Amino acid sequence: MKLEQAAKQLEALGNPTRLKLYRTLVRAGETGRPVGYLQESLGIAASTLSHHLHRLILTGLVTQERQATTLICRANYPVMNDLLGFLADECCADAACGPAVGEAAA
């Protein structure tokens, strides 16, 4: 994953409403949730929900599928896992570069 892509995804999740929306979709699993359910559970106007969903869709974190007259939203788990992997890939990579925290005080 490129740094710019990760930054855009993190920026989209940086809004409290979008983060709550995204977490709702992650909890829903592969079946996702209808737009009406999301609007009711979050207690926001349809136009506001549409705006926030659009931002998450643009970054690839959410997908939508029309089933007859219902619009189903889903978390895009492969993209979520890529972002989590990007954040954790270099965890503690530089840990051996300096003295351990306990050694610095000695």
mmCIF file of C-alpha atoms in Angstrom:
data_model
loop_
_atom_site.group_PDB
_atom_site.id
_atom_site.type_symbol
_atom_site.label_atom_id
_atom_site.label_comp_id
_atom_site.label_asym_id
_atom_site.label_seq_id
_atom_site.Cartn_x
_atom_site.Cartn_y
_atom_site.Cartn_z
ATOM 1 C CA MET A 1 0.000 0.000 0.000
ATOM 2 C CA LYS A 2 1.214 3.464 -0.829
ATOM 3 C CA LEU A 3 1.561 6.144 1.818
ATOM 4 C CA GLU A 4 -0.858 8.475 -0.005
ATOM 5 C CA GLN A 5 -3.589 5.836 -0.133
ATOM 6 C CA ALA A 6 -3.203 5.027 3.566
ATOM 7 C CA ALA A 7 -3.312 8.744 4.391
ATOM 8 C CA LYS A 8 -6.570 9.211 2.462
ATOM 9 C CA GLN A 9 -8.157 6.238 4.196
ATOM 10 C CA LEU A 10 -7.053 7.419 7.627
ATOM 11 C CA GLU A 11 -8.291 10.923 6.837
ATOM 12 C CA ALA A 12 -11.707 9.507 5.911
ATOM 13 C CA LEU A 13 -11.817 7.600 9.197
ATOM 14 C CA GLY A 14 -10.720 10.711 11.110
ATOM 15 C CA ASN A 15 -14.272 12.064 11.166
ATOM 16 C CA PRO A 16 -16.243 10.762 14.195
ATOM 17 C CA THR A 17 -19.431 10.143 12.193
ATOM 18 C CA ARG A 18 -17.585 8.249 9.463
ATOM 19 C CA LEU A 19 -15.652 6.234 12.019
ATOM 20 C CA LYS A 20 -18.879 5.255 13.766
ATOM 21 C CA LEU A 21 -20.440 4.379 10.405
ATOM 22 C CA TYR A 22 -17.431 2.305 9.397
ATOM 23 C CA ARG A 23 -17.324 0.450 12.707
ATOM 24 C CA THR A 24 -21.029 -0.353 12.289
ATOM 25 C CA LEU A 25 -20.303 -1.863 8.890
ATOM 26 C CA VAL A 26 -17.288 -3.797 10.170
ATOM 27 C CA ARG A 27 -19.455 -5.262 12.944
ATOM 28 C CA ALA A 28 -22.123 -6.232 10.391
ATOM 29 C CA GLY A 29 -19.869 -8.729 8.644
ATOM 30 C CA GLU A 30 -20.099 -9.764 5.011
ATOM 31 C CA THR A 31 -23.871 -9.316 4.893
ATOM 32 C CA GLY A 32 -23.501 -5.561 5.382
ATOM 33 C CA ARG A 33 -26.329 -3.217 6.312
ATOM 34 C CA PRO A 34 -29.037 -1.447 4.304
ATOM 35 C CA VAL A 35 -28.730 2.331 4.052
ATOM 36 C CA GLY A 36 -32.027 2.750 5.928
ATOM 37 C CA TYR A 37 -30.698 0.763 8.877
ATOM 38 C CA LEU A 38 -27.528 2.868 8.954
ATOM 39 C CA GLN A 39 -29.492 6.105 8.848
ATOM 40 C CA GLU A 40 -31.762 4.997 11.680
ATOM 41 C CA SER A 41 -29.005 3.571 13.874
ATOM 42 C CA LEU A 42 -26.767 6.634 13.478
ATOM 43 C CA GLY A 43 -29.633 9.099 13.701
ATOM 44 C CA ILE A 44 -28.450 11.293 10.835
ATOM 45 C CA ALA A 45 -30.149 12.807 7.802
ATOM 46 C CA ALA A 46 -30.102 10.885 4.526
ATOM 47 C CA SER A 47 -28.035 13.578 2.808
ATOM 48 C CA THR A 48 -25.457 13.522 5.620
ATOM 49 C CA LEU A 49 -25.224 9.732 5.493
ATOM 50 C CA SER A 50 -24.826 9.868 1.715
ATOM 51 C CA HIS A 51 -21.953 12.336 2.059
ATOM 52 C CA HIS A 52 -20.122 10.204 4.629
ATOM 53 C CA LEU A 53 -20.679 6.972 2.687
ATOM 54 C CA HIS A 54 -19.380 8.644 -0.453
ATOM 55 C CA ARG A 55 -16.103 9.564 1.297
ATOM 56 C CA LEU A 56 -15.652 5.979 2.534
ATOM 57 C CA ILE A 57 -16.475 4.534 -0.887
ATOM 58 C CA LEU A 58 -13.972 6.851 -2.637
ATOM 59 C CA THR A 59 -11.170 5.519 -0.432
ATOM 60 C CA GLY A 60 -12.208 1.899 -1.029
ATOM 61 C CA LEU A 61 -13.090 1.197 2.595
ATOM 62 C CA VAL A 62 -16.792 0.610 1.814
ATOM 63 C CA THR A 63 -18.671 -0.975 -1.080
ATOM 64 C CA GLN A 64 -22.327 -0.682 -2.065
ATOM 65 C CA GLU A 65 -24.588 -3.121 -3.861
ATOM 66 C CA ARG A 66 -28.160 -2.640 -4.960
ATOM 67 C CA GLN A 67 -30.479 -5.541 -4.151
ATOM 68 C CA ALA A 68 -33.827 -4.781 -5.773
ATOM 69 C CA THR A 69 -34.859 -1.504 -4.091
ATOM 70 C CA THR A 70 -32.408 -1.762 -1.197
ATOM 71 C CA LEU A 71 -28.886 -0.351 -1.171
ATOM 72 C CA ILE A 72 -26.571 -2.573 0.897
ATOM 73 C CA CYS A 73 -23.310 -1.167 2.279
ATOM 74 C CA ARG A 74 -20.391 -3.348 3.324
ATOM 75 C CA ALA A 75 -16.977 -2.846 4.810
ATOM 76 C CA ASN A 76 -14.336 -3.817 2.271
ATOM 77 C CA TYR A 77 -12.378 -6.233 4.461
ATOM 78 C CA PRO A 78 -9.397 -6.789 2.117
ATOM 79 C CA VAL A 79 -8.827 -3.008 2.003
ATOM 80 C CA MET A 80 -9.238 -2.757 5.783
ATOM 81 C CA ASN A 81 -6.698 -5.555 6.265
ATOM 82 C CA ASP A 82 -4.269 -3.845 3.879
ATOM 83 C CA LEU A 83 -4.518 -0.632 5.904
ATOM 84 C CA LEU A 84 -4.004 -2.486 9.185
ATOM 85 C CA GLY A 85 -1.041 -4.314 7.666
ATOM 86 C CA PHE A 86 0.444 -1.049 6.432
ATOM 87 C CA LEU A 87 0.215 0.397 9.935
ATOM 88 C CA ALA A 88 1.754 -2.673 11.592
ATOM 89 C CA ASP A 89 4.321 -3.715 8.942
ATOM 90 C CA GLU A 90 7.215 -1.867 10.463
ATOM 91 C CA CYS A 91 6.189 -2.133 14.089
ATOM 92 C CA CYS A 92 9.302 -1.935 16.287
ATOM 93 C CA ALA A 93 11.564 -2.018 13.193
ATOM 94 C CA ASP A 94 13.863 0.569 14.744
ATOM 95 C CA ALA A 95 13.654 -0.778 18.285
ATOM 96 C CA ALA A 96 17.248 -2.052 18.204
ATOM 97 C CA CYS A 97 18.585 1.364 17.135
ATOM 98 C CA GLY A 98 18.774 2.961 20.577
ATOM 99 C CA PRO A 99 19.161 1.879 24.173
ATOM 100 C CA ALA A 100 16.238 0.204 25.872
ATOM 101 C CA VAL A 101 14.097 2.507 28.009
ATOM 102 C CA GLY A 102 15.382 0.975 31.242
ATOM 103 C CA GLU A 103 19.019 1.235 30.111
ATOM 104 C CA ALA A 104 18.756 4.944 29.287
ATOM 105 C CA ALA A 105 18.177 5.822 32.945
ATOM 106 C CA ALA A 106 21.058 3.687 34.251
#
